[in-house]
Amino acid sequence: MRISVMSQMHRSFSIDLPSLIPLQLPSRRETHLWYVIPDEVKSTSLLKRYSQLLSPIEKDGVDQMRGDELKKNALLARTLVRTTIARYQTNKEVDPRSLMFKKNVYGKPEVDWQNCNNQPLHFNISHTDSLIACGVTVHVPVGIDVEDKERKIKHDVLAFAKRFYSADEVNVLATILDPEVQRKEFIKLWTLKEAYVKALGKGFSAAPFNTFTIQSMPGTEGAYNLCKTSEVTADPPEETKKCNGGWKFALFDLADSHYAAVCTEDDQANEGAPTKIIVRKTIPFVEDQLISERIFL
Amino acid sequence: MASLSTSSLSFKAPSIQSTRTSQVLRKPLSFQPISFGRFQSSKNLRLQISCAAKPETVQKVSDIVREQLALSADTALTAESKFSALGADSLDTVEIVMALEEKFNISVEEADAQNITTIQEAADLIEDLAQKKPAA
């Protein structure tokens, strides 16, 4: 008896899933940032529903995580990606289960649109123990990184920076006397640098952290610039810096507990134009909450 | 059956720099690690004629990983344990690499640092680098 009920559910499982509220695509100059707070998702039946969305490979991935909390967060991350992207398909209702994913040649996750016309949607996810975020853009690659503001670094912050960051970034950090402020700046820089490498999508070896500098734009709050360092072969060897406008950065507080960095490729048509970031908190299938809309120069 | 997802296979030679070792023949199924939000650049594979890292090295690496990730005593760690499965993000991985550099007195290139995904891989890289150092 039970078996036939189960197989009935499998055949008509679209009845079992509530529908997702569709979303308007971001405009070219917008990034949508969605986040989930794992602690706010407690319902076991809801989590069970989420697990039904995942592909077999994703389920394996969740199972591989060591510990219930890590498993839950892995589940929420995949759920957030699938449901969010499915909601943006405004032409027709898309079953989040039907989405396929692939990795680009460097390993960056992307949607595999299969035979559908190439969709302009880009996404990137990042998570910590207590927050899972997904950034969405159209037409331009996006990279995001979130970090807990209170994250403690086990090593000496300056030693870490000297080892991995650029010389200019080390200099900026070295001038900060208060160790707490210094640690926070270090974390902010980390999120910005991670977001850039993830937006680039070519793996970490394509942009080693010490080959580029991210610096705040004077007179702005939360806007940053990218400067790439390259060594010009000369005697003595010189370092030239190229600070181009090819990438836009934004750094802001998220949920009072995290720093979030968003990096998007500067669309040639809109080069230099300000970018808007719309932040929403969500529990998939349950509720959305608009948190903020902010313009970054 | 191992599926090789990279395009180059090279035999180990002392002069080859900064390639990751991977126990190709030992773990045929683990070629597509799932990473959520973290992704890896393509790996270089080498056929290793020499043995895997010593158990003591693996143990020392496990201790460092356990400390960095603040794992409880009852989280069992094996050589095959994946950092991502233990909840490590890229910042954790870099901190682990820094701790390994300090402990073993080696220097890891950044590309290699980001490519380490398991305790075994870290141990192999350590022994590889330790071997390359001129005798004290």
Short mmCIF file of C-alpha atoms in Angstrom, two decimals:
data_model
loop_
_atom_site.label_atom_id
_atom_site.label_comp_id
_atom_site.label_asym_id
_atom_site.label_seq_id
_atom_site.Cartn_x
_atom_site.Cartn_y
_atom_site.Cartn_z
CA MET A 1 0.00 0.00 0.00
CA ARG A 2 2.65 2.40 1.07
CA ILE A 3 4.73 1.74 -1.99
CA SER A 4 1.92 2.59 -4.36
CA VAL A 5 1.22 5.84 -2.52
CA MET A 6 4.89 6.76 -2.80
CA SER A 7 5.00 6.06 -6.51
CA GLN A 8 1.85 8.08 -6.99
CA MET A 9 3.57 10.97 -5.34
CA HIS A 10 6.57 10.53 -7.58
CA ARG A 11 4.46 10.59 -10.70
CA SER A 12 2.46 13.63 -9.76
CA PHE A 13 4.89 15.42 -7.56
CA SER A 14 4.15 18.77 -9.10
CA ILE A 15 0.96 18.77 -7.07
CA ASP A 16 3.00 18.28 -3.93
CA LEU A 17 5.17 21.36 -4.47
CA PRO A 18 3.68 24.75 -3.84
CA SER A 19 4.31 27.20 -6.64
CA LEU A 20 7.04 29.75 -6.48
CA ILE A 21 6.21 33.41 -6.83
CA PRO A 22 7.87 34.66 -10.01
CA LEU A 23 10.36 37.49 -9.97
CA GLN A 24 11.25 40.29 -12.31
CA LEU A 25 14.72 39.98 -13.73
CA PRO A 26 17.31 42.40 -12.41
CA SER A 27 18.02 45.27 -14.76
CA ARG A 28 21.47 45.52 -16.30
CA ARG A 29 22.67 47.77 -13.55
CA GLU A 30 21.26 45.78 -10.68
CA THR A 31 22.39 42.91 -8.57
CA HIS A 32 19.84 41.00 -6.57
CA LEU A 33 21.13 39.49 -3.39
CA TRP A 34 19.05 36.84 -1.66
CA TYR A 35 19.89 35.33 1.67
CA VAL A 36 18.62 32.64 4.03
CA ILE A 37 19.30 32.40 7.73
CA PRO A 38 19.53 28.68 8.52
CA ASP A 39 18.38 29.20 12.11
CA GLU A 40 15.09 30.55 10.79
CA VAL A 41 14.34 27.38 8.87
CA LYS A 42 13.31 24.83 11.46
CA SER A 43 10.42 22.92 9.97
CA THR A 44 11.46 19.36 9.19
CA SER A 45 8.66 19.00 6.65
CA LEU A 46 9.88 22.10 4.84
CA LEU A 47 13.43 20.78 4.83
CA LYS A 48 12.14 17.50 3.48
CA ARG A 49 10.44 19.38 0.68
CA TYR A 50 13.70 21.14 -0.06
CA SER A 51 15.55 17.85 -0.32
CA GLN A 52 13.09 16.76 -3.00
CA LEU A 53 14.32 19.57 -5.21
CA LEU A 54 17.89 18.37 -5.37
CA SER A 55 19.53 16.32 -8.07
CA PRO A 56 21.09 12.97 -7.08
CA ILE A 57 24.57 14.52 -7.24
CA GLU A 58 23.48 17.38 -5.01
CA LYS A 59 21.93 14.95 -2.55
CA ASP A 60 25.24 13.10 -2.45
CA GLY A 61 26.96 16.36 -1.78
CA VAL A 62 24.65 17.08 1.13
CA ASP A 63 25.15 13.56 2.49
CA GLN A 64 28.91 13.98 2.36
CA MET A 65 28.80 16.89 4.76
CA ARG A 66 29.91 15.89 8.22
CA GLY A 67 27.30 16.83 10.78
CA ASP A 68 23.63 17.82 10.77
CA GLU A 69 24.21 21.55 10.69
CA LEU A 70 26.55 21.32 7.72
CA LYS A 71 24.11 19.01 5.94
CA LYS A 72 21.26 21.42 6.54
CA ASN A 73 23.24 24.38 5.28
CA ALA A 74 24.33 22.51 2.18
CA LEU A 75 20.69 21.64 1.52
CA LEU A 76 19.62 25.24 2.00
CA ALA A 77 22.34 26.48 -0.34
CA ARG A 78 21.18 24.28 -3.21
CA THR A 79 17.56 25.07 -2.45
CA LEU A 80 18.25 28.78 -2.51
CA VAL A 81 19.98 28.56 -5.88
CA ARG A 82 17.33 26.37 -7.50
CA THR A 83 14.28 28.21 -6.25
CA THR A 84 15.72 31.67 -6.88
CA ILE A 85 16.73 30.94 -10.46
CA ALA A 86 13.45 29.16 -11.16
CA ARG A 87 11.54 32.23 -10.02
CA TYR A 88 13.25 34.47 -12.54
CA GLN A 89 11.95 32.49 -15.51
CA THR A 90 8.97 34.73 -15.99
CA ASN A 91 7.98 33.35 -19.41
CA LYS A 92 6.76 30.12 -18.00
CA GLU A 93 6.72 28.47 -14.64
CA VAL A 94 9.91 26.55 -14.18
CA ASP A 95 10.14 23.58 -11.85
CA PRO A 96 13.21 24.18 -9.70
CA ARG A 97 13.94 20.48 -9.92
CA SER A 98 14.34 20.70 -13.65
CA LEU A 99 17.27 23.10 -13.58
CA MET A 100 20.57 21.62 -14.57
CA PHE A 101 23.92 22.90 -13.48
CA LYS A 102 27.39 22.57 -14.87
CA LYS A 103 30.80 23.98 -14.19
CA ASN A 104 32.75 26.13 -16.57
CA VAL A 105 36.16 24.93 -17.61
CA TYR A 106 37.66 26.40 -14.45
CA GLY A 107 35.07 24.92 -12.13
CA LYS A 108 32.71 27.84 -11.60
CA PRO A 109 29.12 26.66 -11.21
CA GLU A 110 26.68 27.87 -13.89
CA VAL A 111 23.19 27.05 -15.02
CA ASP A 112 23.11 24.63 -17.90
CA TRP A 113 20.25 26.01 -19.94
CA GLN A 114 20.37 23.00 -22.24
CA ASN A 115 18.35 23.65 -25.37
CA CYS A 116 16.69 26.83 -24.19
CA ASN A 117 17.95 30.05 -25.68
CA ASN A 118 20.96 31.28 -23.86
CA GLN A 119 19.57 33.05 -20.86
CA PRO A 120 21.29 36.13 -19.57
CA LEU A 121 21.08 35.14 -15.91
CA HIS A 122 24.24 34.82 -13.83
CA PHE A 123 24.47 33.72 -10.23
CA ASN A 124 27.00 33.07 -7.49
CA ILE A 125 26.59 31.76 -3.97
CA SER A 126 28.48 32.12 -0.73
CA HIS A 127 27.78 30.91 2.74
CA THR A 128 28.93 30.89 6.32
CA ASP A 129 27.68 28.82 9.25
CA SER A 130 24.86 31.23 9.85
CA LEU A 131 23.96 32.74 6.48
CA ILE A 132 23.59 31.59 2.89
CA ALA A 133 23.54 34.14 0.09
CA CYS A 134 22.94 34.07 -3.64
CA GLY A 135 23.65 36.95 -5.99
CA VAL A 136 21.88 37.27 -9.34
CA THR A 137 22.64 39.52 -12.31
CA VAL A 138 21.82 39.67 -16.00
CA HIS A 139 24.39 39.85 -18.77
CA VAL A 140 27.40 40.31 -16.53
CA PRO A 141 29.25 37.79 -14.38
CA VAL A 142 28.85 38.20 -10.64
CA GLY A 143 30.84 37.04 -7.65
CA ILE A 144 29.78 37.35 -4.02
CA ASP A 145 31.32 36.57 -0.69
CA VAL A 146 29.90 36.79 2.79
CA GLU A 147 31.81 36.53 6.05
CA ASP A 148 30.81 36.64 9.68
CA LYS A 149 31.94 39.98 11.08
CA GLU A 150 33.12 38.27 14.24
CA ARG A 151 35.19 35.67 12.49
CA LYS A 152 38.46 35.22 14.31
CA ILE A 153 41.64 34.74 12.36
CA LYS A 154 43.92 32.17 13.95
CA HIS A 155 47.06 33.78 12.61
CA ASP A 156 48.41 37.24 13.12
CA VAL A 157 46.42 39.40 10.71
CA LEU A 158 49.41 41.28 9.33
CA ALA A 159 51.43 38.10 8.89
CA PHE A 160 48.49 36.63 6.99
CA ALA A 161 48.18 39.73 4.84
CA LYS A 162 51.91 39.81 4.09
CA ARG A 163 51.69 36.23 2.98
CA PHE A 164 48.63 36.54 0.78
CA TYR A 165 47.57 40.11 0.09
CA SER A 166 49.20 42.76 -2.07
CA ALA A 167 51.85 45.09 -0.73
CA ASP A 168 49.51 48.09 -0.91
CA GLU A 169 46.84 46.28 1.05
CA VAL A 170 49.39 45.31 3.70
CA ASN A 171 50.36 48.96 3.99
CA VAL A 172 46.77 49.99 4.52
CA LEU A 173 46.26 47.34 7.19
CA ALA A 174 49.56 48.17 8.87
CA THR A 175 48.43 51.72 9.52
CA ILE A 176 45.45 50.53 11.57
CA LEU A 177 46.46 50.49 15.20
CA ASP A 178 43.38 48.98 16.83
CA PRO A 179 43.61 45.19 16.38
CA GLU A 180 39.82 44.80 16.23
CA VAL A 181 39.47 47.42 13.52
CA GLN A 182 42.41 45.85 11.73
CA ARG A 183 40.83 42.41 11.87
CA LYS A 184 37.56 43.80 10.52
CA GLU A 185 39.33 45.56 7.64
CA PHE A 186 41.15 42.33 6.89
CA ILE A 187 37.85 40.47 6.68
CA LYS A 188 36.32 43.15 4.47
CA LEU A 189 39.28 42.92 2.12
CA TRP A 190 38.99 39.17 2.08
CA THR A 191 35.35 39.30 1.01
CA LEU A 192 36.13 41.83 -1.72
CA LYS A 193 39.02 39.81 -3.07
CA GLU A 194 37.04 36.57 -2.96
CA ALA A 195 34.12 38.22 -4.72
CA TYR A 196 36.43 39.39 -7.49
CA VAL A 197 38.03 35.99 -8.06
CA LYS A 198 34.60 34.36 -8.06
CA ALA A 199 33.22 36.93 -10.50
CA LEU A 200 36.23 36.34 -12.75
CA GLY A 201 35.35 32.66 -12.67
CA LYS A 202 38.75 31.38 -13.66
CA GLY A 203 39.88 29.82 -10.43
CA PHE A 204 42.18 31.22 -7.81
CA SER A 205 45.35 30.66 -9.77
CA ALA A 206 44.15 33.08 -12.45
CA ALA A 207 44.16 35.90 -9.95
CA PRO A 208 46.43 35.19 -6.99
CA PHE A 209 45.50 37.47 -4.12
CA ASN A 210 48.84 39.24 -4.10
CA THR A 211 48.56 40.35 -7.72
CA PHE A 212 45.73 42.77 -7.22
CA THR A 213 44.77 45.49 -4.79
CA ILE A 214 41.30 46.50 -3.81
CA GLN A 215 41.06 49.91 -2.31
CA SER A 216 38.18 51.99 -1.14
CA MET A 217 37.16 54.88 -3.31
CA PRO A 218 37.70 58.10 -1.37
CA GLY A 219 34.54 60.02 -0.65
CA THR A 220 32.32 56.99 -1.01
CA GLU A 221 30.95 54.50 1.43
CA GLY A 222 31.20 50.93 0.32
CA ALA A 223 32.57 51.52 -3.16
CA TYR A 224 35.92 50.07 -4.10
CA ASN A 225 38.37 50.02 -6.93
CA LEU A 226 40.49 47.25 -8.36
CA CYS A 227 44.14 47.82 -9.16
CA LYS A 228 46.14 45.12 -10.82
CA THR A 229 49.84 44.92 -10.17
CA SER A 230 52.11 43.68 -12.85
CA GLU A 231 55.83 43.60 -12.87
CA VAL A 232 57.48 45.30 -15.75
CA THR A 233 60.75 43.60 -16.57
CA ALA A 234 63.29 46.28 -16.12
CA ASP A 235 66.42 46.77 -14.13
CA PRO A 236 65.51 47.33 -11.35
CA PRO A 237 62.13 45.59 -11.85
CA GLU A 238 59.23 47.98 -11.62
CA GLU A 239 55.72 47.41 -10.54
CA THR A 240 53.06 49.11 -12.52
CA LYS A 241 49.54 49.51 -11.30
CA LYS A 242 46.57 49.52 -13.52
CA CYS A 243 43.40 50.67 -11.86
CA ASN A 244 40.74 50.09 -14.41
CA GLY A 245 37.01 50.39 -14.21
CA GLY A 246 36.45 46.89 -15.53
CA TRP A 247 34.89 45.63 -12.32
CA LYS A 248 32.47 47.14 -9.87
CA PHE A 249 32.61 46.43 -6.18
CA ALA A 250 30.24 46.97 -3.32
CA LEU A 251 30.74 46.14 0.32
CA PHE A 252 28.00 46.37 2.90
CA ASP A 253 26.62 44.98 6.12
CA LEU A 254 24.28 42.05 5.87
CA ALA A 255 21.82 40.99 8.57
CA ASP A 256 23.88 42.96 11.12
CA SER A 257 26.13 39.96 11.42
CA HIS A 258 28.01 39.72 8.15
CA TYR A 259 29.98 41.63 5.60
CA ALA A 260 28.90 41.05 2.04
CA ALA A 261 30.94 41.89 -1.02
CA VAL A 262 29.51 41.92 -4.51
CA CYS A 263 31.64 42.15 -7.62
CA THR A 264 30.20 42.50 -11.11
CA GLU A 265 31.83 43.02 -14.44
CA ASP A 266 31.39 46.55 -15.61
CA ASP A 267 29.04 46.34 -18.53
CA GLN A 268 30.66 48.21 -21.41
CA ALA A 269 27.39 49.86 -22.30
CA ASN A 270 27.06 51.14 -18.78
CA GLU A 271 30.67 51.63 -17.89
CA GLY A 272 31.12 53.70 -14.82
CA ALA A 273 27.42 53.88 -14.13
CA PRO A 274 26.28 53.37 -10.56
CA THR A 275 25.00 49.97 -9.63
CA LYS A 276 22.00 49.15 -7.49
CA ILE A 277 21.98 46.27 -5.06
CA ILE A 278 18.64 44.94 -3.87
CA VAL A 279 18.87 42.76 -0.81
CA ARG A 280 16.12 40.37 0.15
CA LYS A 281 15.85 37.78 2.86
CA THR A 282 13.93 34.66 2.00
CA ILE A 283 12.64 31.32 3.15
CA PRO A 284 11.99 29.44 -0.10
CA PHE A 285 8.28 28.70 -0.67
CA VAL A 286 7.41 30.61 2.49
CA GLU A 287 8.24 34.30 2.43
CA ASP A 288 10.40 37.09 1.06
CA GLN A 289 11.38 40.22 2.82
CA LEU A 290 12.82 43.26 1.10
CA ILE A 291 15.74 44.41 3.22
CA SER A 292 17.36 47.22 1.29
CA GLU A 293 17.91 48.90 -2.03
CA ARG A 294 21.14 50.76 -2.30
CA ILE A 295 23.11 52.52 -4.97
CA PHE A 296 26.86 52.10 -5.16
CA LEU A 297 28.98 54.35 -7.28
CA MET B 1 36.77 3.75 -13.35
CA ALA B 2 38.76 6.93 -13.08
CA SER B 3 37.58 9.70 -15.32
CA LEU B 4 40.30 12.16 -16.03
CA SER B 5 38.90 15.61 -16.17
CA THR B 6 42.15 17.37 -16.86
CA SER B 7 44.10 17.45 -20.03
CA SER B 8 47.60 16.69 -18.88
CA LEU B 9 49.32 13.78 -17.30
CA SER B 10 52.97 14.08 -16.57
CA PHE B 11 55.42 11.75 -14.98
CA LYS B 12 57.04 12.83 -11.80
CA ALA B 13 60.41 14.43 -12.24
CA PRO B 14 62.34 16.42 -9.69
CA SER B 15 62.40 19.51 -11.85
CA ILE B 16 58.67 19.85 -12.29
CA GLN B 17 57.44 22.66 -10.13
CA SER B 18 54.28 23.26 -8.27
CA THR B 19 52.02 20.50 -9.46
CA ARG B 20 49.67 18.83 -7.11
CA THR B 21 49.98 15.18 -6.46
CA SER B 22 46.87 13.12 -6.55
CA GLN B 23 46.40 9.50 -5.72
CA VAL B 24 44.80 8.76 -9.07
CA LEU B 25 45.09 5.04 -8.78
CA ARG B 26 43.85 4.92 -5.25
CA LYS B 27 40.62 6.85 -5.42
CA PRO B 28 38.89 6.28 -8.72
CA LEU B 29 35.52 7.71 -7.73
CA SER B 30 36.34 11.01 -6.16
CA PHE B 31 36.76 13.24 -9.17
CA GLN B 32 33.84 15.58 -8.91
CA PRO B 33 33.84 17.01 -5.45
CA ILE B 34 30.77 19.09 -4.83
CA SER B 35 31.69 22.51 -3.67
CA PHE B 36 29.05 25.00 -2.84
CA GLY B 37 30.18 28.46 -3.68
CA ARG B 38 33.79 27.39 -3.82
CA PHE B 39 35.33 25.99 -6.88
CA GLN B 40 38.65 24.59 -7.89
CA SER B 41 40.89 25.25 -10.78
CA SER B 42 41.89 22.34 -12.94
CA LYS B 43 44.29 19.97 -11.31
CA ASN B 44 47.49 18.59 -12.63
CA LEU B 45 47.81 14.90 -12.13
CA ARG B 46 50.95 12.93 -11.73
CA LEU B 47 51.47 9.23 -11.72
CA GLN B 48 53.24 8.65 -8.50
CA ILE B 49 55.80 5.94 -8.34
CA SER B 50 56.68 6.69 -4.75
CA CYS B 51 54.51 5.88 -1.75
CA ALA B 52 51.79 7.99 -0.21
CA ALA B 53 52.55 10.32 2.65
CA LYS B 54 53.64 8.79 5.92
CA PRO B 55 50.95 8.13 8.51
CA GLU B 56 52.64 10.56 10.90
CA THR B 57 52.31 13.33 8.35
CA VAL B 58 48.66 12.51 7.83
CA GLN B 59 48.16 12.60 11.59
CA LYS B 60 49.85 15.96 11.97
CA VAL B 61 47.76 17.40 9.16
CA SER B 62 44.60 16.01 10.77
CA ASP B 63 45.52 17.70 14.05
CA ILE B 64 45.97 21.04 12.33
CA VAL B 65 42.70 20.67 10.42
CA ARG B 66 40.88 19.70 13.60
CA GLU B 67 42.16 22.78 15.35
CA GLN B 68 41.49 25.22 12.53
CA LEU B 69 37.94 24.00 11.98
CA ALA B 70 37.27 23.58 15.70
CA LEU B 71 36.00 20.06 15.17
CA SER B 72 34.64 18.11 18.08
CA ALA B 73 36.66 15.15 19.33
CA ASP B 74 34.11 12.72 17.98
CA THR B 75 34.46 13.92 14.38
CA ALA B 76 36.50 11.12 12.89
CA LEU B 77 39.15 12.26 10.44
CA THR B 78 40.69 10.07 7.81
CA ALA B 79 43.17 10.76 5.05
CA GLU B 80 40.25 10.96 2.64
CA SER B 81 38.38 13.55 4.69
CA LYS B 82 37.45 16.49 2.51
CA PHE B 83 37.91 19.98 3.87
CA SER B 84 34.68 21.18 2.33
CA ALA B 85 32.75 18.30 3.87
CA LEU B 86 34.13 19.36 7.24
CA GLY B 87 32.79 22.87 6.70
CA ALA B 88 36.00 24.57 5.62
CA ASP B 89 35.68 27.57 3.36
CA SER B 90 38.51 29.13 1.37
CA LEU B 91 39.65 31.26 4.27
CA ASP B 92 39.91 28.14 6.43
CA THR B 93 41.88 26.38 3.72
CA VAL B 94 44.35 29.24 3.53
CA GLU B 95 44.73 29.26 7.32
CA ILE B 96 45.29 25.53 7.29
CA VAL B 97 47.99 25.97 4.65
CA MET B 98 49.66 28.68 6.72
CA ALA B 99 49.64 26.39 9.76
CA LEU B 100 51.12 23.57 7.66
CA GLU B 101 53.83 25.90 6.38
CA GLU B 102 54.74 26.82 9.93
CA LYS B 103 54.62 23.27 11.24
CA PHE B 104 56.59 21.67 8.44
CA ASN B 105 58.78 24.61 7.52
CA ILE B 106 57.75 24.62 3.88
CA SER B 107 56.45 27.18 1.45
CA VAL B 108 53.31 26.48 -0.51
CA GLU B 109 52.49 28.35 -3.70
CA GLU B 110 49.11 30.00 -3.73
CA ALA B 111 47.78 27.96 -6.61
CA ASP B 112 48.66 24.79 -4.71
CA ALA B 113 47.20 26.20 -1.52
CA GLN B 114 43.78 26.66 -3.04
CA ASN B 115 43.87 23.24 -4.64
CA ILE B 116 44.23 21.18 -1.50
CA THR B 117 40.91 19.53 -0.82
CA THR B 118 41.64 16.55 1.44
CA ILE B 119 43.94 15.66 4.30
CA GLN B 120 45.72 13.19 2.04
CA GLU B 121 46.41 15.84 -0.57
CA ALA B 122 47.81 18.18 2.05
CA ALA B 123 50.06 15.43 3.45
CA ASP B 124 51.28 14.46 -0.02
CA LEU B 125 52.09 18.05 -0.89
CA ILE B 126 53.98 18.50 2.37
CA GLU B 127 56.12 15.45 1.79
CA ASP B 128 56.64 16.46 -1.80
CA LEU B 129 57.88 19.89 -0.78
CA ALA B 130 59.95 18.52 2.09
CA GLN B 131 61.62 16.14 -0.34
CA LYS B 132 62.52 18.95 -2.73
CA LYS B 133 64.27 20.98 -0.09
CA PRO B 134 68.07 20.69 -0.11
CA ALA B 135 69.37 18.46 2.68
CA ALA B 136 69.96 20.48 5.83
#
